[in-house]
Amino acid sequence: MPVQGKNKVSGKTKLEIAVYAAVCLAILALPLVLHDAFLLNKYARYLVLGILAVSLSLSWGYAGILNLGQATTFGLGSYCMAMALKLKTIPIHTGADGLPDFMVWNNVPELPWFWKPFYSMTFGVAAGIVVPMLFAALLGWFMFRGRVTGVYAAITTLAAMVVVQLLIIDQQAYTGGFNGITDLAQFDVAGFTFDAYSSSSYYLVAICLTVSLFLALAVTKSKTGLIVQAIRDQEDRVRFFGYDVALYQIFIFSVSAAIAGLAGMLYTIVMEFASPTFLGVPLSLSVVIWVAVGGRQSLLGAMLGALVVTGTQGALSESETFLDSWTLIMGLLFVLVVLFLPKGIAGAVEKLAGKFGHRRAAPVPPPQLQPQRTEAVANTRHAESLS
Amino acid sequence: MNPAPQSQLLIDRAQVSFGGFIAISDLTLGVGQGELRCLIGPNGAGKTTALDVICGKTKLSAGEVRFRDKPIHRLSEHSIARAGIGRKFQVPSVFRELSVRDNLYIGRSGQPGILANLFSFGQSGEKEEIERLAALVGLQDELETPAAFLSHGQTQWLEIALILAQNPLLILMDEPTAGMTQQETKKTAELFCRLRGKHTLIVVEHDMGFVRDIAQTISVMHQGKMLAEGTIAEIEANQAVRDAYLGSGGIGHA
C-alpha cells in the first residue's frame, strides 16, 4: 500500500482513539487499587463479556447482521480452551490410562482423535480462534451467498446455535454433555500460571480486551470497514460498484466470530469450566441487550454496555431487596433504552458532546424536497434494524 | 435497426419473463463507444428492465448481452461492474449514514478486494480526486455531511458523482433528473454533455426537455420491444412513436 503521509487521521478519529485508550488504561490500572481476588475475578468475567459485546457490535452495528447466535462462537472458543486445559490435568482428573474423567464414566476406551491435538496448548489457543472463525465462515458462506439478510439471517444464526448446543449436550461421552468440562488445570504460558482469582488473569483479560477493541476499531476505520457499513445501508449500491458483497459479509462475520472465540477462551480461564449454557439462547440474547444499551454502532459503547448491564445485574441479584424483582428492573431498563436512546448510551454521549462542543459548522441543511418520504424511509430502516 | 458492428454494448434478441409475464421480448439494442443514448417510452415499456439486464440485476430468459465483444449476461453483478459498467438507480441510492466524503471514497472501487482495502485508511491517495468529484456536482461544502441530510436533488447528484468515482466505461442512468428543480435539471444536462465521448451513456428519462438537451440518438421502447430508433427529428416524425408515447406535441412539449 502506498502510504500517504499527510492528514491520514482526522481529528474525530484521533479523539476516538484517545477515548478508547483512556478507557483501556483505566481498566488496566484497576488492580493497582483493587486487591480483592474475588472481585478481580468478577470484574474479569464482566470484561470477557465486554469483548463478546465488541464482537457483536462489529457484525450487528457495523455490518447490519444481527447475529442472535453470537454465543455459538463464544462457546466453541470456550470448549477449545477447556479441552486443552482438561488434558493438562492428566493424571489427576483422569482415569488410569490418561483419559478425562467424564470419558471414563462414559466407558470411552481411548481418547477420540479430535481431542488428541489438544495435548498442545498452542493448538488449543489457535483452535479457540480458528474453529469459531471457520464455523462463521461456513455459515456465512451459505447465508450471504444465498443473500439471506435481516430477520432471516437472525433466525438462521439462532437455529445454528441451538443445533450446536444440542450436539454438544447429546455427545456426552466426548463433550461432558450437560455438565460441560469441569475440573480444569490453570492456564499457563511458559511456566507462568494465570490463577483465575488473581490480578494475573485480570491483566490477561484486560490486555485481550484492549487488543480486540483496537483491532476492531482499525477494521472499522479501514476502507473495508467503510464498505461493510455501506453494505448495511444499501447492499445493492455496493454490489454495483464491483465489490463482492457476500465476501465482505463473510469476512466481517468471521472476524466477529474470532473475537467471540477469544472471549470464550478467556471465559473458560476465568470461570474454570466450560458449559453448554455458554452456547445458550439466554446468553446470546443478553449480548444483544448489552450491545443495544451501549450503542451498537460504537465498539466502546457496546463494551461499556456489557459492563453496565452485567454489573447492574450482578449488583441487583446479589442484594436482598431486589432478589425477586431484578429481572423486572433489567427488563425495564432495556425497554427505556430502546424507547429513548435508540443509539444507546454511546449515541446519547455523542449527542451531548455535539451540543456542548463548540462546533461552529453551519447547521445541517434540512431536507428540502419530500421530507415526509425521507422520514418514512428512515423509520422503516430503523424498524428493520431493530427487528 | 440493425446494430452497428462496432457497438460497445449489444443486447441481442433479449427476453425477460417474470413468472410468465414477458417484460422484454426480442429486444435488440446496440450502443457505440462514447455515445449518449436516450431510452424513452411509456411506463411499463421495459426501460428499467433493460438497464437491469445490462447490469446483471435481472437475468435473461433468452438472448444475450455483449459488452466489448464478451458475453456478460451470465456474470454476477459485481463482475459486470468490474468489467466497466456503472448504474444509477431510479430511486436515489446512496449510503445515508455515511458522509458525502465516505460515500465517494466507496465509489472509488478500482480496487475491490477485501485485504487491499483492509489496509487503506483515510482515503489514502484519493483525497484530491474525491474533492474534485464533489466540486463537480456542487457538493464541495457538504463533504462531511451525512448523505441522509442532503436534499433530494443533492442526493441525485451524489449518486451521479458516485458513478463517476467508479469511472466506468458505460454508465446506465435511470431517471437521473427525477425530483430535480429546473435549474438542477439544466446543470445535469450540461454535465452529461461533458461526459459524452469520455463515457458511453444510456439514459432513461421521462423529461423530454432534458432528452432534447442531451440526446444524440433516441431509442423508443414500447411493451417490451424496440419501437423506433433515430435522431430527435426522426423520432418526432415517427407515427408509431406518436401513437404509442409522444402524442401530437413532439419532444420537448410532451
XYZ file of C-alpha atoms in Angstrom:
641
model
C 0.000 0.000 0.000
C 1.316 3.418 -0.867
C 1.389 5.364 2.345
C 0.155 8.917 2.072
C 1.830 10.856 4.843
C -0.333 13.916 5.287
C -3.648 14.114 7.061
C -4.201 10.412 7.299
C -6.110 10.531 10.547
C -8.932 13.004 11.009
C -9.401 14.935 14.247
C -12.514 12.981 15.118
C -10.685 9.684 14.763
C -7.841 10.998 16.946
C -10.329 11.897 19.670
C -11.919 8.467 19.360
C -8.567 6.718 19.731
C -7.790 8.875 22.772
C -11.092 7.965 24.453
C -10.593 4.258 23.715
C -7.061 4.403 25.090
C -8.194 6.231 28.239
C -10.874 3.644 28.986
C -8.461 0.752 28.371
C -5.834 2.351 30.629
C -8.406 2.814 33.385
C -9.354 -0.858 33.083
C -5.713 -1.934 33.109
C -5.000 0.221 36.174
C -7.801 -1.233 38.303
C -5.725 -3.945 40.065
C -3.433 -1.188 41.359
C -6.210 -0.022 43.666
C -8.273 -3.197 43.971
C -6.698 -6.201 45.677
C -9.740 -8.364 46.385
C -9.195 -11.596 44.443
C -12.901 -12.417 44.344
C -13.817 -9.005 42.923
C -10.972 -9.109 40.406
C -12.312 -12.439 39.158
C -15.819 -10.996 38.921
C -14.641 -7.928 37.011
C -12.504 -10.063 34.722
C -15.660 -12.007 33.927
C -17.501 -8.768 33.075
C -14.618 -7.692 30.846
C -14.773 -11.004 28.969
C -18.445 -10.354 28.294
C -17.376 -6.875 27.155
C -15.173 -8.474 24.488
C -18.147 -10.578 23.415
C -20.209 -7.376 23.083
C -17.480 -5.799 20.922
C -17.684 -8.793 18.594
C -21.445 -8.419 18.203
C -21.176 -4.676 17.661
C -18.881 -5.405 14.730
C -21.383 -7.671 12.996
C -24.665 -6.043 14.106
C -23.781 -2.368 14.433
C -21.362 -2.065 11.541
C -22.420 -4.777 9.112
C -26.117 -4.861 9.994
C -26.026 -8.625 10.543
C -27.988 -9.303 13.721
C -26.340 -12.448 14.983
C -28.680 -13.970 17.557
C -26.228 -16.835 17.898
C -23.162 -14.851 18.857
C -22.761 -17.227 21.801
C -22.118 -20.126 19.393
C -18.649 -18.939 18.534
C -18.107 -17.830 22.124
C -18.933 -21.349 23.296
C -16.767 -23.016 20.664
C -13.794 -20.968 21.829
C -14.609 -21.807 25.397
C -14.711 -25.563 24.688
C -11.406 -25.473 22.771
C -9.692 -23.911 25.777
C -11.431 -26.325 28.175
C -10.278 -29.347 26.171
C -6.671 -28.175 26.277
C -6.856 -27.340 29.984
C -8.544 -30.680 30.754
C -5.744 -32.653 29.139
C -3.252 -30.702 31.219
C -4.715 -32.145 34.417
C -3.523 -35.634 33.492
C -3.114 -37.674 35.566
C -5.165 -36.086 38.385
C -8.635 -35.823 36.866
C -8.250 -38.751 34.545
C -8.533 -42.475 34.577
C -5.549 -44.758 34.886
C -4.643 -44.523 31.215
C -4.880 -40.720 30.947
C -8.494 -40.329 29.842
C -10.510 -37.322 31.077
C -12.753 -38.427 33.971
C -16.093 -37.993 32.198
C -14.894 -40.235 29.367
C -14.011 -42.908 31.863
C -17.513 -42.671 33.323
C -18.938 -43.000 29.830
C -16.823 -46.077 29.044
C -14.890 -44.415 26.234
C -11.951 -46.777 25.594
C -9.429 -44.250 24.347
C -9.067 -40.519 23.672
C -11.006 -39.639 20.465
C -8.943 -38.342 17.523
C -10.277 -34.784 17.729
C -9.140 -34.497 21.344
C -5.568 -35.581 20.659
C -4.205 -32.305 19.190
C -5.380 -30.534 22.350
C -2.426 -32.019 24.224
C -0.718 -28.961 22.780
C -1.748 -25.715 24.463
C -0.622 -23.766 21.391
C -3.017 -25.814 19.292
C -5.785 -25.242 21.824
C -5.359 -21.463 21.724
C -5.141 -21.403 17.928
C -8.223 -23.641 17.660
C -10.125 -21.349 20.038
C -9.882 -18.649 17.384
C -9.767 -20.631 14.144
C -12.642 -23.051 14.870
C -15.182 -20.260 15.591
C -13.893 -18.385 12.544
C -14.313 -21.378 10.253
C -17.758 -22.071 11.687
C -18.811 -18.482 10.987
C -17.230 -18.514 7.537
C -19.122 -21.678 6.610
C -22.441 -20.460 7.989
C -21.798 -17.052 6.409
C -20.963 -18.624 3.089
C -24.362 -20.306 2.953
C -26.253 -17.277 4.261
C -24.621 -14.473 2.345
C -24.092 -16.305 -0.943
C -27.794 -17.100 -0.730
C -28.487 -13.419 0.075
C -30.167 -14.209 3.356
C -30.486 -10.919 5.227
C -32.284 -9.196 8.081
C -34.650 -11.227 10.196
C -33.924 -14.364 8.213
C -30.216 -14.139 8.946
C -31.006 -13.587 12.627
C -33.197 -16.696 12.749
C -30.604 -18.758 10.878
C -27.882 -17.851 13.367
C -30.201 -18.643 16.270
C -31.123 -22.020 14.797
C -27.490 -22.869 14.087
C -26.646 -22.156 17.717
C -29.384 -24.431 19.016
C -28.123 -27.214 16.762
C -24.539 -26.875 18.002
C -25.696 -26.736 21.616
C -27.841 -29.866 21.200
C -24.940 -31.641 19.543
C -22.641 -30.842 22.473
C -25.216 -31.937 25.037
C -26.011 -35.090 23.078
C -22.405 -36.232 22.625
C -21.899 -36.606 26.357
C -19.110 -39.152 26.066
C -16.934 -36.702 24.129
C -18.077 -33.333 25.445
C -19.211 -33.898 29.004
C -22.834 -33.299 27.984
C -24.915 -31.132 30.308
C -22.124 -30.951 32.854
C -19.705 -29.449 30.404
C -15.992 -29.819 31.000
C -15.008 -29.196 34.599
C -12.034 -29.655 36.908
C -9.566 -27.922 34.650
C -5.922 -27.062 35.056
C -4.971 -23.406 35.266
C -3.850 -21.690 32.108
C -0.121 -21.134 31.935
C 2.294 -19.684 29.456
C 5.994 -20.611 29.599
C 5.776 -21.615 33.229
C 3.757 -18.597 34.359
C 0.392 -19.659 35.758
C -2.701 -17.493 35.417
C -4.633 -18.060 38.618
C -8.308 -17.287 37.929
C -8.530 -15.487 41.270
C -5.618 -13.116 40.895
C -4.567 -9.973 39.111
C -2.665 -12.008 36.510
C -5.849 -13.384 34.936
C -7.422 -9.945 35.187
C -4.484 -8.443 33.287
C -4.673 -11.206 30.679
C -8.336 -10.389 30.064
C -7.782 -6.619 30.131
C -4.941 -6.852 27.605
C -7.004 -9.099 25.319
C -9.858 -6.605 25.624
C -7.593 -3.722 24.650
C -6.191 -5.637 21.695
C -9.657 -6.716 20.473
C -11.040 -3.203 20.828
C -8.252 -1.594 18.838
C -8.190 -4.368 16.270
C -11.925 -3.977 15.728
C -11.536 -0.192 15.629
C -8.835 -0.497 12.970
C -11.097 -2.728 10.880
C -13.988 -0.268 11.096
C -11.733 2.658 10.174
C -10.291 0.917 7.115
C -11.910 1.138 3.723
C -13.094 -2.438 4.194
C -14.893 -1.311 7.353
C -16.444 1.554 5.455
C -17.643 -0.781 2.699
C -19.160 -3.060 5.319
C -21.126 -0.107 6.713
C -22.162 0.816 3.191
C -23.482 -2.727 2.716
C -25.561 -2.212 5.857
C -27.021 0.969 4.333
C -27.511 -0.090 0.690
C -26.431 -3.563 -0.215
C -27.240 -3.301 -3.919
C -25.468 0.008 -4.362
C -22.241 -1.556 -3.082
C -22.686 -4.592 -5.306
C -22.970 -2.479 -8.453
C -19.685 -0.753 -7.684
C -17.973 -4.103 -8.187
C -17.491 -5.168 -4.582
C -18.272 -8.793 -3.774
C -20.852 -8.089 -1.062
C -21.119 -11.677 0.214
C -17.350 -11.924 0.617
C -17.269 -8.754 2.693
C -20.105 -10.028 4.858
C -18.401 -13.389 5.364
C -15.211 -11.553 6.285
C -16.734 -9.329 8.959
C -18.838 -12.214 10.274
C -15.672 -14.306 10.677
C -13.671 -11.529 12.338
C -16.550 -11.075 14.755
C -16.527 -14.836 15.418
C -12.768 -14.845 16.038
C -13.123 -12.140 18.693
C -16.054 -14.014 20.256
C -13.907 -17.173 20.266
C -11.143 -15.310 22.072
C -13.684 -14.134 24.631
C -14.887 -17.731 25.045
C -11.369 -18.975 25.763
C -10.854 -16.257 28.373
C -14.204 -17.112 29.930
C -13.064 -20.695 30.469
C -9.835 -19.441 32.055
C -11.709 -17.099 34.391
C -14.639 -19.411 35.212
C -12.523 -22.600 35.297
C -15.041 -24.652 33.344
C -16.917 -24.832 30.023
C -20.635 -25.470 29.871
C -23.282 -25.886 27.154
C -25.009 -22.835 28.664
C -22.187 -20.793 27.114
C -23.840 -21.546 23.769
C -27.299 -20.894 25.111
C -30.125 -18.708 23.913
C -30.251 -16.694 27.186
C -26.602 -15.620 26.921
C -26.909 -14.918 23.199
C -29.930 -12.681 23.676
C -28.265 -10.957 26.634
C -25.401 -9.919 24.356
C -27.926 -8.280 22.060
C -29.315 -6.336 25.025
C -25.876 -5.190 26.207
C -24.979 -4.007 22.751
C -28.316 -2.239 22.285
C -27.959 -0.498 25.634
C -24.373 0.534 24.997
C -24.905 1.570 21.404
C -24.411 -0.914 18.654
C -22.617 1.481 16.340
C -19.867 2.097 18.845
C -17.440 -0.658 19.796
C -16.571 1.072 23.046
C -20.252 1.756 23.726
C -21.127 -1.904 23.230
C -18.312 -2.937 25.554
C -19.386 -0.463 28.239
C -22.990 -1.575 27.726
C -21.947 -5.109 28.652
C -20.138 -3.856 31.757
C -23.038 -1.634 32.853
C -25.759 -4.229 32.316
C -23.922 -7.250 33.697
C -22.598 -5.103 36.553
C -26.051 -3.804 37.455
C -27.456 -7.279 37.055
C -24.810 -8.662 39.376
C -25.351 -5.957 41.979
C -29.145 -6.244 41.873
C -29.254 -10.015 42.011
C -26.856 -10.050 44.947
C -28.801 -7.504 47.015
C -31.608 -8.870 49.157
C -34.008 -6.041 48.347
C -34.133 -6.874 44.641
C -33.797 -10.608 44.936
C -37.230 -11.165 43.397
C -37.502 -8.179 41.136
C -34.095 -7.708 39.500
C -35.086 -9.333 36.211
C -38.032 -6.928 36.001
C -35.761 -3.965 36.619
C -33.357 -5.130 33.931
C -36.259 -5.545 31.510
C -37.484 -2.044 32.284
C -34.006 -0.632 31.759
C -33.824 -2.274 28.360
C -37.246 -1.033 27.289
C -36.379 2.518 28.356
C -33.136 2.476 26.410
C -34.789 1.178 23.255
C -37.535 3.805 23.546
C -35.474 6.862 24.441
C -31.914 6.094 23.372
C -32.195 4.262 20.066
C -28.443 4.581 19.592
C -27.721 3.504 23.146
C -25.513 5.190 25.694
C -22.841 5.903 23.094
C -25.347 7.708 20.887
C -26.529 9.831 23.812
C -22.963 10.748 24.763
C -22.168 11.673 21.170
C -25.239 13.884 21.032
C -24.325 15.647 24.275
C -20.747 16.116 23.128
C -22.065 17.636 19.900
C -24.231 20.071 21.860
C -21.563 21.210 24.277
C -18.628 21.039 21.913
C -18.169 24.371 20.143
C -18.950 23.211 16.674
C -19.186 26.345 14.601
C -20.010 24.450 11.444
C -23.082 25.596 9.578
C -26.238 23.865 10.775
C -27.142 20.835 8.798
C -29.435 21.854 5.934
C -32.902 20.386 6.341
C -34.062 18.063 3.609
C -35.767 20.391 1.142
C -37.755 18.069 -1.011
C -40.146 15.380 0.081
C -39.294 15.481 3.768
C -42.091 13.058 4.659
C -40.658 10.478 2.364
C -37.159 10.661 3.798
C -38.585 10.377 7.262
C -40.662 7.374 6.350
C -37.624 5.686 4.875
C -35.626 6.451 7.994
C -38.362 4.970 10.154
C -38.623 1.782 8.177
C -34.873 1.467 8.269
C -34.934 1.853 11.988
C -37.677 -0.710 12.343
C -35.795 -3.082 10.110
C -32.595 -2.760 12.011
C -34.365 -3.419 15.266
C -36.261 -6.405 14.041
C -32.496 -1.156 -36.637
C -29.526 -3.454 -37.078
C -26.867 -2.541 -34.540
C -23.620 -1.232 -35.867
C -20.881 -3.870 -35.713
C -18.634 -1.631 -33.571
C -21.168 -1.498 -30.746
C -19.557 -1.343 -27.317
C -22.712 -2.733 -25.803
C -25.021 -5.072 -27.620
C -28.260 -6.503 -26.332
C -29.134 -9.258 -28.757
C -32.693 -10.606 -29.001
C -33.104 -10.431 -25.258
C -36.107 -11.797 -23.465
C -37.031 -11.403 -19.817
C -40.021 -13.031 -18.230
C -41.119 -12.644 -14.637
C -43.070 -15.776 -13.849
C -44.793 -15.801 -17.215
C -45.123 -12.039 -17.641
C -42.950 -11.017 -20.559
C -41.254 -7.748 -19.568
C -38.922 -7.674 -22.541
C -39.185 -9.671 -25.736
C -36.851 -9.852 -28.679
C -35.101 -6.640 -27.672
C -32.067 -5.682 -29.676
C -30.059 -2.584 -28.844
C -26.535 -1.600 -29.806
C -24.703 1.387 -28.379
C -21.371 2.609 -29.703
C -18.447 3.723 -27.618
C -18.724 7.283 -26.313
C -22.316 7.595 -27.438
C -25.065 9.144 -25.337
C -28.213 7.155 -25.931
C -31.580 8.129 -24.547
C -34.074 5.394 -23.840
C -37.664 6.594 -23.729
C -41.069 5.023 -23.744
C -44.305 4.850 -21.787
C -44.496 3.359 -18.293
C -44.083 -0.399 -18.327
C -42.245 -0.379 -21.648
C -39.332 -2.242 -20.069
C -36.762 0.564 -19.945
C -35.652 -0.061 -16.376
C -35.713 -3.801 -17.002
C -33.397 -3.247 -19.966
C -30.919 -1.465 -17.678
C -31.346 -4.233 -15.079
C -30.455 -6.792 -17.706
C -27.273 -4.945 -18.668
C -26.006 -4.577 -15.100
C -26.964 -8.103 -14.092
C -29.757 -7.277 -11.662
C -32.191 -9.249 -13.804
C -31.243 -12.411 -15.633
C -32.232 -13.110 -19.225
C -34.507 -15.969 -20.133
C -33.279 -15.836 -23.727
C -30.835 -13.882 -25.849
C -27.560 -12.357 -24.775
C -25.792 -9.185 -23.724
C -22.322 -8.480 -25.019
C -20.011 -5.794 -23.696
C -16.791 -5.096 -25.606
C -17.406 -8.329 -27.508
C -17.663 -10.503 -24.414
C -20.925 -12.032 -23.196
C -21.729 -10.640 -19.741
C -25.285 -11.803 -19.082
C -24.168 -14.781 -17.044
C -21.730 -12.863 -14.839
C -22.505 -11.818 -11.270
C -23.371 -8.185 -10.625
C -20.001 -7.302 -9.179
C -18.149 -8.902 -12.079
C -20.217 -6.870 -14.539
C -19.420 -3.729 -12.563
C -15.735 -4.612 -12.612
C -15.929 -5.059 -16.388
C -16.711 -1.335 -16.544
C -20.446 -0.805 -16.211
C -21.883 1.651 -13.690
C -25.516 2.010 -12.730
C -27.529 4.833 -11.244
C -30.820 3.762 -9.759
C -34.225 5.333 -10.236
C -34.708 5.841 -6.511
C -31.524 7.631 -5.491
C -29.429 5.099 -3.716
C -26.581 6.368 -1.545
C -25.162 5.428 1.856
C -27.321 7.599 4.069
C -25.464 7.085 7.327
C -22.060 7.874 5.841
C -20.640 11.281 4.987
C -20.504 12.517 1.408
C -16.734 12.042 1.560
C -17.029 8.404 2.658
C -19.698 7.818 0.027
C -17.320 8.996 -2.675
C -14.447 7.012 -1.191
C -16.513 3.839 -1.533
C -17.426 4.847 -5.076
C -13.711 4.730 -5.915
C -13.916 1.000 -6.394
C -10.930 0.377 -8.647
C -9.573 -1.966 -6.000
C -12.464 -4.134 -4.846
C -10.544 -6.714 -2.776
C -11.021 -7.064 0.987
C -7.369 -7.344 2.000
C -6.191 -4.357 -0.002
C -8.978 -2.260 1.477
C -8.278 -3.519 4.987
C -5.011 -1.591 4.890
C -6.416 1.550 3.290
C -7.089 4.328 5.764
C -8.100 7.960 5.448
C -8.760 7.985 1.691
C -5.130 7.111 1.032
C -4.143 8.909 -2.147
C -7.730 9.593 -3.200
C -8.351 12.855 -1.376
C -7.890 15.169 -4.362
C -9.979 13.012 -6.662
C -12.793 12.828 -4.091
C -12.778 16.589 -3.626
C -12.704 17.165 -7.379
C -15.756 14.921 -7.835
C -17.618 16.654 -5.017
C -16.916 20.027 -6.628
C -18.065 18.706 -9.994
C -21.570 18.123 -8.615
C -21.573 21.123 -6.272
C -21.189 19.178 -3.045
C -17.768 20.552 -2.072
C -19.200 22.224 1.042
C -21.064 19.100 2.148
C -18.148 16.669 2.262
C -18.573 15.908 5.956
C -22.409 15.917 5.881
C -24.118 12.547 6.262
C -25.867 11.748 2.994
C -29.190 11.451 4.838
C -29.230 15.242 5.294
C -28.873 16.106 1.607
C -31.819 17.454 -0.376
C -33.380 15.221 -2.983
C -31.576 16.919 -5.870
C -28.274 16.778 -3.998
C -28.815 13.076 -3.339
C -29.324 12.520 -7.064
C -26.111 14.367 -7.765
C -24.236 12.473 -5.113
C -25.203 9.219 -6.750
C -24.126 10.568 -10.132
C -20.796 11.548 -8.548
C -20.501 8.053 -7.071
C -20.817 6.572 -10.547
C -18.201 8.997 -11.838
C -15.942 7.976 -8.948
C -16.286 4.399 -10.110
C -15.280 5.718 -13.563
C -16.944 3.007 -15.654
C -16.756 2.819 -19.433
C -20.528 2.545 -19.691
C -22.881 4.477 -17.438
C -26.531 3.496 -17.056
C -28.709 6.310 -15.721
C -32.266 5.609 -14.639
C -34.237 8.858 -14.490
C -31.353 10.952 -13.215
C -33.369 14.175 -13.046
C -36.405 12.823 -11.187
C -37.253 15.226 -8.386
C -34.807 17.875 -9.555
C -35.724 21.529 -9.985
C -35.498 23.016 -13.460
C -32.249 24.694 -12.536
C -30.789 21.417 -11.296
C -32.016 19.582 -14.395
C -30.259 22.119 -16.597
C -26.996 21.675 -14.726
C -27.332 17.913 -15.032
C -27.814 18.227 -18.785
C -24.613 20.274 -19.019
C -22.758 17.663 -17.004
C -23.990 14.823 -19.230
C -22.960 16.641 -22.377
C -19.460 16.915 -20.915
C -19.370 13.189 -20.093
C -20.362 12.216 -23.621
C -17.378 10.900 -25.542
C -15.366 10.026 -22.472
C -18.004 7.594 -21.283
C -20.773 5.752 -23.032
C -24.111 6.692 -21.514
C -27.541 5.136 -21.629
C -30.108 7.449 -20.063
C -33.695 6.523 -19.295
C -35.761 9.697 -18.981
C -39.307 10.945 -18.998
C -38.363 14.616 -19.013
C -38.500 15.347 -22.731
C -36.930 18.780 -22.341
C -33.934 17.099 -20.780
C -33.842 14.471 -23.522
C -33.863 17.210 -26.150
C -30.935 18.907 -24.399
C -28.682 15.876 -24.272
C -29.770 13.324 -26.867
C -27.858 12.273 -29.932
C -29.728 9.093 -30.711
C -33.013 8.118 -29.108
C -34.363 4.600 -28.729
C -38.058 4.251 -28.060
C -39.354 1.176 -26.276
C -42.938 0.042 -26.150
C -44.377 -3.054 -24.493
C -41.020 -4.711 -24.067
C -39.952 -4.167 -27.659
C -37.880 -1.637 -29.536
C -40.308 0.610 -31.357
C -38.022 3.068 -33.084
C -34.524 4.458 -33.095
C -33.170 7.671 -34.531
C -32.404 11.354 -34.073
C -34.840 13.660 -32.338
C -36.301 14.787 -35.643
C -36.750 11.242 -36.877
C -38.410 10.140 -33.673
C -40.727 13.142 -33.640
C -41.789 12.379 -37.166
C -42.382 8.694 -36.481
C -46.107 7.959 -36.497
C -45.825 4.778 -34.402
C -43.992 6.672 -31.662
C -46.560 9.456 -31.709
C -49.346 6.946 -31.305
C -47.660 4.996 -28.532
C -45.999 7.682 -26.496
C -45.439 11.245 -27.545
C -48.901 12.331 -28.541
C -49.098 15.142 -31.060
C -46.857 17.598 -29.212
C -43.493 16.096 -30.084
C -40.393 16.066 -27.928
C -39.948 18.917 -25.528
C -43.635 19.655 -25.210
C -44.979 16.280 -24.287
